[in-house]
Coordinates of N, CA, C and O in Angstrom, one line a residue:
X1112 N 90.7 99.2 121.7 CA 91.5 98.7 120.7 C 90.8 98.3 119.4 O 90.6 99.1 118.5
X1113 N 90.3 97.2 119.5 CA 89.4 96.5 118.5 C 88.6 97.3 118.0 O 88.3 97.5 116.9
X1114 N 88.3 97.6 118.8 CA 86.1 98.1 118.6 C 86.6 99.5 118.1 O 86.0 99.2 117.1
X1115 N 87.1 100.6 117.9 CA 87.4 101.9 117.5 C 86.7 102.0 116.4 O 86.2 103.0 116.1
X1116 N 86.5 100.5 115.0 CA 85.8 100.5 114.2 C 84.8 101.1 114.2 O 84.4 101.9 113.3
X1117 N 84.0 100.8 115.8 CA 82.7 101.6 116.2 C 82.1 102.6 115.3 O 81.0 102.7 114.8
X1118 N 83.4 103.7 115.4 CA 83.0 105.1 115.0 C 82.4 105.5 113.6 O 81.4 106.2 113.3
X1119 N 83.5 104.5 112.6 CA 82.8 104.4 111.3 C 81.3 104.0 111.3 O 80.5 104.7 110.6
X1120 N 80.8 102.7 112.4 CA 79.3 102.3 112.0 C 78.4 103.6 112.8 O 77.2 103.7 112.3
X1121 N 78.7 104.4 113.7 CA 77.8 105.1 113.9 C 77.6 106.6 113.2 O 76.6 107.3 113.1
X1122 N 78.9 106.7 112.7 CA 79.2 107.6 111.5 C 78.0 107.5 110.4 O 77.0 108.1 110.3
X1123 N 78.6 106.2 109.6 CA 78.0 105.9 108.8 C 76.9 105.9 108.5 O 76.5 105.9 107.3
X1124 N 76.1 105.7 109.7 CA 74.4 105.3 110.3 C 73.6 106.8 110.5 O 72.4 106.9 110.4
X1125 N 74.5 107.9 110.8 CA 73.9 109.3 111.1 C 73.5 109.0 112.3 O 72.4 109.3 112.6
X1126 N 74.2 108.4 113.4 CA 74.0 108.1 114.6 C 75.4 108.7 115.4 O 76.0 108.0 116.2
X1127 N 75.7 110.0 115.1 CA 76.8 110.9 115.7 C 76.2 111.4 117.1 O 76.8 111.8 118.1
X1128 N 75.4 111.3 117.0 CA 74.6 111.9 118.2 C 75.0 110.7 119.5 O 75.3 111.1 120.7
X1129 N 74.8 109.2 119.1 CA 75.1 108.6 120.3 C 76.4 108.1 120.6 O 76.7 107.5 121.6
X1130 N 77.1 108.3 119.5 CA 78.8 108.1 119.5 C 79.1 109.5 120.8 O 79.8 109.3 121.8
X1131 N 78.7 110.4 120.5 CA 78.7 112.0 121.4 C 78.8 111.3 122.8 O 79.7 111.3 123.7
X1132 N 77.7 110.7 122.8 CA 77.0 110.3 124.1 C 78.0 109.2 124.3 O 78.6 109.4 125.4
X1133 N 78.3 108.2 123.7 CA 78.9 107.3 124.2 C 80.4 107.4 124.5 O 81.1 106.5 125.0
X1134 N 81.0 108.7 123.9 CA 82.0 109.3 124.8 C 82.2 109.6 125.6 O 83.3 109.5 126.2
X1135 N 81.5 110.1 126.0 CA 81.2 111.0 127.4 C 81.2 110.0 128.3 O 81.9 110.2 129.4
X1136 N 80.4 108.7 128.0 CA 80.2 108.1 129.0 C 81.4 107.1 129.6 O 81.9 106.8 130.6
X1137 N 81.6 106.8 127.9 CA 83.2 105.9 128.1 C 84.1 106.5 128.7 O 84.9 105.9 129.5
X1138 N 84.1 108.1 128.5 CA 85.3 108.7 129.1 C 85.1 108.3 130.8 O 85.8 107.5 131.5
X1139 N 84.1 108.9 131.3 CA 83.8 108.9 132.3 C 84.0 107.6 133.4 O 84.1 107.5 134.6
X1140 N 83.9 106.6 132.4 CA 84.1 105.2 133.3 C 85.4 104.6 133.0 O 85.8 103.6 133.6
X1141 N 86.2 105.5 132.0 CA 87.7 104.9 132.1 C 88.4 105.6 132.9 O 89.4 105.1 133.6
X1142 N 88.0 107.2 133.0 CA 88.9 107.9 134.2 C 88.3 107.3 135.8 O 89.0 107.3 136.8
X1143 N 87.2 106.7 135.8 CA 87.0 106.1 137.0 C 87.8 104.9 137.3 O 88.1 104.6 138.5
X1144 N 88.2 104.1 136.1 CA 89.2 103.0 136.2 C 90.4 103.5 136.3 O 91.2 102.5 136.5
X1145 N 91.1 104.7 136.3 CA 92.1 105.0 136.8 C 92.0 105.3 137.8 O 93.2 105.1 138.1
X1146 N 91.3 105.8 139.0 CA 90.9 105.7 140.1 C 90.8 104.9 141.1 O 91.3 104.9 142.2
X1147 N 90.1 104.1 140.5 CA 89.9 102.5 141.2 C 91.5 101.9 140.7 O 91.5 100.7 140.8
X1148 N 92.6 102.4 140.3 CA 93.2 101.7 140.1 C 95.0 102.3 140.9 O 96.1 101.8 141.0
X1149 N 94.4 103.4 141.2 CA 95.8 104.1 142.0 C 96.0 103.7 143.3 O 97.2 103.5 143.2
X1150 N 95.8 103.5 144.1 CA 96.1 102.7 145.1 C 97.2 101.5 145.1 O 98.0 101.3 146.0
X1151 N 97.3 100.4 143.7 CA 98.4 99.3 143.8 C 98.9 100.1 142.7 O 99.4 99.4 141.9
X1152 N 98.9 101.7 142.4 CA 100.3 101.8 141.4 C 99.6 101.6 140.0 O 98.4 101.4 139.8
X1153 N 101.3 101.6 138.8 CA 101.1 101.8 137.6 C 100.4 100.5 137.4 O 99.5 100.4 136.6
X1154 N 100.8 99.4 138.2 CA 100.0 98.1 138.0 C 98.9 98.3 137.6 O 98.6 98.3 136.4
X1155 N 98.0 98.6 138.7 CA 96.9 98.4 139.2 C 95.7 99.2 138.5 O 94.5 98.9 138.5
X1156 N 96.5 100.8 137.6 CA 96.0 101.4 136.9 C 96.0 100.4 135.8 O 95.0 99.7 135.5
X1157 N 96.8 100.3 135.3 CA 96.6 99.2 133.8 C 95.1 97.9 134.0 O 94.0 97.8 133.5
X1158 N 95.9 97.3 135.2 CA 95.0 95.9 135.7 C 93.7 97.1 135.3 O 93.6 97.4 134.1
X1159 N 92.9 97.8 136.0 CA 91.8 97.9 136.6 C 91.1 99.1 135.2 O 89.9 99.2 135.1
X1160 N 91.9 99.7 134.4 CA 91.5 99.8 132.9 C 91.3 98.8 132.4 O 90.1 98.8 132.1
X1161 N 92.0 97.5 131.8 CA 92.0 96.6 131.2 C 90.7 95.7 131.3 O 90.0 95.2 130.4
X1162 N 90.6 95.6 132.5 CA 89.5 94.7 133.1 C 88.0 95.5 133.0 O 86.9 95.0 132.9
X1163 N 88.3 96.8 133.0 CA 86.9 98.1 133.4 C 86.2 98.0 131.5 O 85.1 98.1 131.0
X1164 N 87.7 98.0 130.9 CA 87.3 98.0 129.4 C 86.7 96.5 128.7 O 85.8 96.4 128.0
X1165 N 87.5 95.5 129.2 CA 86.9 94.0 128.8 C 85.5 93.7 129.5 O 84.6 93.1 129.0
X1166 N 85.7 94.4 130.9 CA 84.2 93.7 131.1 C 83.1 94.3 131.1 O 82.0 93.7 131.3
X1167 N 83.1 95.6 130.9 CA 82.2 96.7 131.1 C 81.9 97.9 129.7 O 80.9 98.0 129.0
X1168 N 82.9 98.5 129.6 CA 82.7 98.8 128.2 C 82.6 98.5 126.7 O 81.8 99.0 125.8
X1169 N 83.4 97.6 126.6 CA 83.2 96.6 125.2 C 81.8 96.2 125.5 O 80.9 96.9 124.9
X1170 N 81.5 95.2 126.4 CA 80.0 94.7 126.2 C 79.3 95.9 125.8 O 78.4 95.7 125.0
X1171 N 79.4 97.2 126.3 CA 78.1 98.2 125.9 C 78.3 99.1 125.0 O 77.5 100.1 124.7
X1172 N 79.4 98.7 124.4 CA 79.3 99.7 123.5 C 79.0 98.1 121.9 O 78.4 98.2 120.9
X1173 N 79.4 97.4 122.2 CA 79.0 96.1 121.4 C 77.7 96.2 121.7 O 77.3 95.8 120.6
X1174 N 76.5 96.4 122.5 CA 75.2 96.5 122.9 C 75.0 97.9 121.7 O 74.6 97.8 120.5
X1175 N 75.3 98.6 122.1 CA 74.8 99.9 121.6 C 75.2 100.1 120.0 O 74.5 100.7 119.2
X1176 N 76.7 99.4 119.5 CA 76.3 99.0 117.8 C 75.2 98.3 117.0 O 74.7 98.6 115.9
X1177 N 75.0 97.3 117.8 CA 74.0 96.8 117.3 C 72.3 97.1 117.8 O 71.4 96.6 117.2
X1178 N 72.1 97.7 118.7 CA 70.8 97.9 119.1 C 70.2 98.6 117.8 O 69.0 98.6 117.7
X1179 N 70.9 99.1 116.9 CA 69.9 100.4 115.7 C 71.3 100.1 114.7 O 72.4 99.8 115.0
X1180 N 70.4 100.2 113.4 CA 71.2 100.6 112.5 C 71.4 98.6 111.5 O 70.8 97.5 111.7
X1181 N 72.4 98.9 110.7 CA 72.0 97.5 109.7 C 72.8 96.7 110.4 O 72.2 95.6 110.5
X1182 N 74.0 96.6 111.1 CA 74.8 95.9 111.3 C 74.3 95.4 112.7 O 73.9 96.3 113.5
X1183 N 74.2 94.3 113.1 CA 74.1 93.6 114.4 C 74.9 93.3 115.4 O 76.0 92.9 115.1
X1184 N 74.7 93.3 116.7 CA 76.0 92.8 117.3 C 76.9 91.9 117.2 O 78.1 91.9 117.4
X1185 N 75.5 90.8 116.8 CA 76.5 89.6 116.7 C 77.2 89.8 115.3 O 78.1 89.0 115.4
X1186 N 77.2 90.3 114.1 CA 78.0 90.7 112.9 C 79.1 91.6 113.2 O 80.2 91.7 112.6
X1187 N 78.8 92.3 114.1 CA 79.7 93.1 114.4 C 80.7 92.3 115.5 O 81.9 92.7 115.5
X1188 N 80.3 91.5 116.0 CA 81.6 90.8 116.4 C 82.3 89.8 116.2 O 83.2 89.4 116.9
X1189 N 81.8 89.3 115.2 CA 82.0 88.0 114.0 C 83.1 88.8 112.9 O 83.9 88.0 112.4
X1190 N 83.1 90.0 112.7 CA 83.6 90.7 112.3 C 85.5 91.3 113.1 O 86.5 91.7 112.4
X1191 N 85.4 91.2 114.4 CA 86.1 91.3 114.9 C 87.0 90.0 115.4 O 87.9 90.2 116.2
X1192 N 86.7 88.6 114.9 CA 87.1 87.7 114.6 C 88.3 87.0 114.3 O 88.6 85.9 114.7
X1193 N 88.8 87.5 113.8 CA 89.8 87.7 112.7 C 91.2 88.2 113.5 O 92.2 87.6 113.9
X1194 N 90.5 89.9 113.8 CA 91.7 90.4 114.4 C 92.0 90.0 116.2 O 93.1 90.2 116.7
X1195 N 90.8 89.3 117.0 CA 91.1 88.6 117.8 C 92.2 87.9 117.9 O 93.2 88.1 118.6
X1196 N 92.0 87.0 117.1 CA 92.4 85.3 117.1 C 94.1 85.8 116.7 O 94.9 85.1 117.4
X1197 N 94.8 87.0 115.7 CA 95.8 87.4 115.1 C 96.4 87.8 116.3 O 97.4 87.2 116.6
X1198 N 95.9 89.0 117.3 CA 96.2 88.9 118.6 C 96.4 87.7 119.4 O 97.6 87.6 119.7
X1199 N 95.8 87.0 119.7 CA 95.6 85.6 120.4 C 96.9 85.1 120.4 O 97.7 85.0 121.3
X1200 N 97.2 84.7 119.0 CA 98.6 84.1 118.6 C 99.7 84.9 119.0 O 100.8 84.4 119.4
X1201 N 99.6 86.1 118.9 CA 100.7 86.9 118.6 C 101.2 86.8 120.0 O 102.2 86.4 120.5
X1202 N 100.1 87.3 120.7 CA 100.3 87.2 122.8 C 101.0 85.8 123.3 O 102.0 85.6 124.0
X1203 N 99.9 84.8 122.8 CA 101.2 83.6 122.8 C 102.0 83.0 122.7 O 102.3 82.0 123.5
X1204 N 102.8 83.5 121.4 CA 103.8 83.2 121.0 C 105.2 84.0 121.7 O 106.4 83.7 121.9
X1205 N 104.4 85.3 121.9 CA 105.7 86.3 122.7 C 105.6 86.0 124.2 O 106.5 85.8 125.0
X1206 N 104.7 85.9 124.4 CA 104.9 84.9 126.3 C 105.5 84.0 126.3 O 106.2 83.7 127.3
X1207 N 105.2 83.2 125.1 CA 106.4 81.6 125.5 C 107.7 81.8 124.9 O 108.7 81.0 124.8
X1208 N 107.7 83.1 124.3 CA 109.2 83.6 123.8 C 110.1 83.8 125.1 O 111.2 83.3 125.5
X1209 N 109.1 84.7 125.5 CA 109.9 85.5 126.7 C 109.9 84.6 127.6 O 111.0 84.6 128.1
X1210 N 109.2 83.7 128.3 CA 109.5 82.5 129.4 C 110.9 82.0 128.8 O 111.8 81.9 129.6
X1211 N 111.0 81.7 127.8 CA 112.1 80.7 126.9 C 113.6 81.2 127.2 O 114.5 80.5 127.8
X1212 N 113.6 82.8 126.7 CA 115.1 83.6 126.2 C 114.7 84.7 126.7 O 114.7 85.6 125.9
X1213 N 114.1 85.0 128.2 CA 114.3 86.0 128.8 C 116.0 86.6 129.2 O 116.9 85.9 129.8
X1214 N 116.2 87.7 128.8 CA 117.3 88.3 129.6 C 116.8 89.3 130.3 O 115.7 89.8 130.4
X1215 N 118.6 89.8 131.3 CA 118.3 90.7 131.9 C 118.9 92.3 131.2 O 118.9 93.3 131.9
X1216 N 119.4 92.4 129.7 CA 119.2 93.5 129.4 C 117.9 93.9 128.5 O 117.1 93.2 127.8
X1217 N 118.0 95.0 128.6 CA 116.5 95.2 128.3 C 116.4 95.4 126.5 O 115.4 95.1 126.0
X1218 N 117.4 95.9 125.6 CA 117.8 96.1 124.4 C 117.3 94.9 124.0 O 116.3 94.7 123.3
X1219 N 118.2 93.8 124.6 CA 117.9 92.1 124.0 C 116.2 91.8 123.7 O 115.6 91.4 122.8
X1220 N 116.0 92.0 124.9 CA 114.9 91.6 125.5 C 113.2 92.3 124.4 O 112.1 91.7 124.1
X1221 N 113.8 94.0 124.1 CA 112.7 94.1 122.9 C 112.9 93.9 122.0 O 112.0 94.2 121.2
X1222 N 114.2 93.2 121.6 CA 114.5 92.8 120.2 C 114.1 91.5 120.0 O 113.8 91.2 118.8
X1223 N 114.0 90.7 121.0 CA 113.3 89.0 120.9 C 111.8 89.4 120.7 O 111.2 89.1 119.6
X1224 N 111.4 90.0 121.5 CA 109.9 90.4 121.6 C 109.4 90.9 120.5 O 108.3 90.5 120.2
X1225 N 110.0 92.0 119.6 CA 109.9 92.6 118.4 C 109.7 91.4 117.4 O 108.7 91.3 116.7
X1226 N 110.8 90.7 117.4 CA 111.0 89.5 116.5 C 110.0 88.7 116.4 O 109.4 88.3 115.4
X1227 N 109.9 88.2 118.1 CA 108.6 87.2 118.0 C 107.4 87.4 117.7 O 106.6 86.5 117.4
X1228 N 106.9 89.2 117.7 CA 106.0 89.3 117.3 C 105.9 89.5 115.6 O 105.0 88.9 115.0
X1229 N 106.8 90.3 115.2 CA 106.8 89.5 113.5 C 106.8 88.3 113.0 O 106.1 87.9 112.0
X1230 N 107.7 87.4 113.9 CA 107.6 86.3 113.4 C 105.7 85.4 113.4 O 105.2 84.7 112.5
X1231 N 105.0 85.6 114.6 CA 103.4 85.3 115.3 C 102.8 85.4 114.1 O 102.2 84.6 113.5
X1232 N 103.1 87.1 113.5 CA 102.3 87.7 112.6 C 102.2 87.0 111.2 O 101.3 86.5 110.7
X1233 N 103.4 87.2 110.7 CA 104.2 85.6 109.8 C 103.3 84.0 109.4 O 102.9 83.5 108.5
X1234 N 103.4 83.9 110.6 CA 102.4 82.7 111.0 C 101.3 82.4 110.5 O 101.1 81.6 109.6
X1235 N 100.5 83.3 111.2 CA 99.4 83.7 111.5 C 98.4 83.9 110.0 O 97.4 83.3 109.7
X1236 N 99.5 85.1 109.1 CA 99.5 85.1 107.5 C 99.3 84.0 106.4 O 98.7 83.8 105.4
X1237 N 100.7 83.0 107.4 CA 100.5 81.5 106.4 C 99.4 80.6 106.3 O 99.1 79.9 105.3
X1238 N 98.7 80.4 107.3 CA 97.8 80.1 108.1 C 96.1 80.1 107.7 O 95.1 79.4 107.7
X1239 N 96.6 81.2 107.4 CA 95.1 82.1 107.2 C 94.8 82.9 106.0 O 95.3 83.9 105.7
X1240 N 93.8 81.9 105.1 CA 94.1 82.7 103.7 C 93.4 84.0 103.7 O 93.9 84.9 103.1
X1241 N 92.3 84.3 104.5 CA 91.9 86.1 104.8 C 92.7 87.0 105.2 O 92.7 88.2 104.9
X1242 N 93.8 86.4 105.9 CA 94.7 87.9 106.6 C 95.8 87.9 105.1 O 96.4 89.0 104.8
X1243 N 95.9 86.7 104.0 CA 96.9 86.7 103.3 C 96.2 88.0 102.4 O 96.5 89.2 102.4
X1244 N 95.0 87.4 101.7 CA 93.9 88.6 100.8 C 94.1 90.0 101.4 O 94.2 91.0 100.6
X1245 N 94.1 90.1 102.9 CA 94.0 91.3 103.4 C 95.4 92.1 103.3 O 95.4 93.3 103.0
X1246 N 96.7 91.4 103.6 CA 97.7 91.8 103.2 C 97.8 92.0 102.0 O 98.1 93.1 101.7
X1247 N 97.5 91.2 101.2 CA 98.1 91.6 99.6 C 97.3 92.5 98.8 O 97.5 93.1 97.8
X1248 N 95.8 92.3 99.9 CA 94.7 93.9 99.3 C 95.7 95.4 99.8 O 95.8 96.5 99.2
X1249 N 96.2 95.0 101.0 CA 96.7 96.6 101.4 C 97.9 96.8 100.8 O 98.2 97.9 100.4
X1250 N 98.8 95.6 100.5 CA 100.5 95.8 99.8 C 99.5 96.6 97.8 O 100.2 97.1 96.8
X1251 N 98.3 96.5 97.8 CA 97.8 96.7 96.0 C 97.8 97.8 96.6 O 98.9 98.4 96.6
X1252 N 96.8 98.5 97.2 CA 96.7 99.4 97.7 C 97.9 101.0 97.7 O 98.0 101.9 96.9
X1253 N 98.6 100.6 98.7 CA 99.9 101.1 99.2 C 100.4 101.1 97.9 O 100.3 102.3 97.3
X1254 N 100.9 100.1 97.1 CA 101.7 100.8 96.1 C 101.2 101.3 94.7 O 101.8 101.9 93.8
X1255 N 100.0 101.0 94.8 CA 99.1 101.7 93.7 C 98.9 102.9 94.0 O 98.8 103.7 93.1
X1256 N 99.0 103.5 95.5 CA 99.6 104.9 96.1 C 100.7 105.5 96.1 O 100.9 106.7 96.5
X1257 N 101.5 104.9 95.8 CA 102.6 105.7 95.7 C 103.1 105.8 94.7 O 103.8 106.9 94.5
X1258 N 102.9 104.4 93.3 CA 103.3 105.2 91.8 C 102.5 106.1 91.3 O 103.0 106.8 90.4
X1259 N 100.5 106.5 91.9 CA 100.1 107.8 91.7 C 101.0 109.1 91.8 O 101.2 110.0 91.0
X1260 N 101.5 108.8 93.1 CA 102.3 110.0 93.6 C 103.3 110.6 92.7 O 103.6 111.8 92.3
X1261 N 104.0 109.1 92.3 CA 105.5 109.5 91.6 C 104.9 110.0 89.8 O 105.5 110.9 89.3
X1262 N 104.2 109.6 89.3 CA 103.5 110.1 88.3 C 102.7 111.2 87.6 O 102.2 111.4 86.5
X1263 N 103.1 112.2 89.3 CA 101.9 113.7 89.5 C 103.2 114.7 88.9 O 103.0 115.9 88.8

């Protein structure tokens, strides 16, 4: 999820060679987490991905960004900070949604969830003058792209 940034710093670094490598290897230990995880079902595949990626691969591929190159681990996840914490809220705000106004149709049910997670995000924005900068850098962005467009 988070870490995909990865790619850019080993990109960037002329370190494609161990991104290569560290495919292979990631792949290798996530199809093993689906393995280790068929026995209790769709559950158990999720559970035992989720858990194979939090405790096992993040740490080594967070080892292996920062072992070489300018950026450090610990910058590199000081960096990842941000979008933690925006998750964080977001998860608990739609958990205590759904404890709250759970139904039993399912329409309802992604429509609260949908909501609460706009609304988390909302939040989260007001909250936090970096995610505000970061939104209103991407809304400059975005529409500085698209009156290019209309102007070609």
């Amino acid at each position: 999820g988070a870490l995909n940034s990865n790619n850019w710093l080993f990109t960037s670094q002329g370190r494609t060679k161990e991104l290569f490598h560290w495919g292979i290897i990631g792949s290798v230990i996530v199809v093993t987490s689906f393995f280790i995880g068929i026995p209790w079902g769709i559950n158990g595949v999720a559970a035992s991905y989720g858990l194979i990626d939090l405790l096992i691969c993040s740490p080594i591929l967070v080892w292996m960004v920062g072992r070489r190159g300018h950026v450090s681990s610990f910058e590199y996840l000081r960096s990842l900070k941000d979008g933690f914490m925006l998750s964080l809220i977001i998860a608990v705000f739609c958990i205590t949604i759904k404890n709250l106004w759970y139904t039993g149709i399912p329409i309802y049910n992604f429509l609260i969830m949908a909501g609460s997670a706009i609304a988390a995000v909302l939040f989260a924005i007001c909250i936090s003058k970096k995610l505000r900068y970061a939104l209103f850098d991407t809304l400059k962005l975005f529409t500085n792209n698209i009156i290019r467009k209309k102007t070609k």
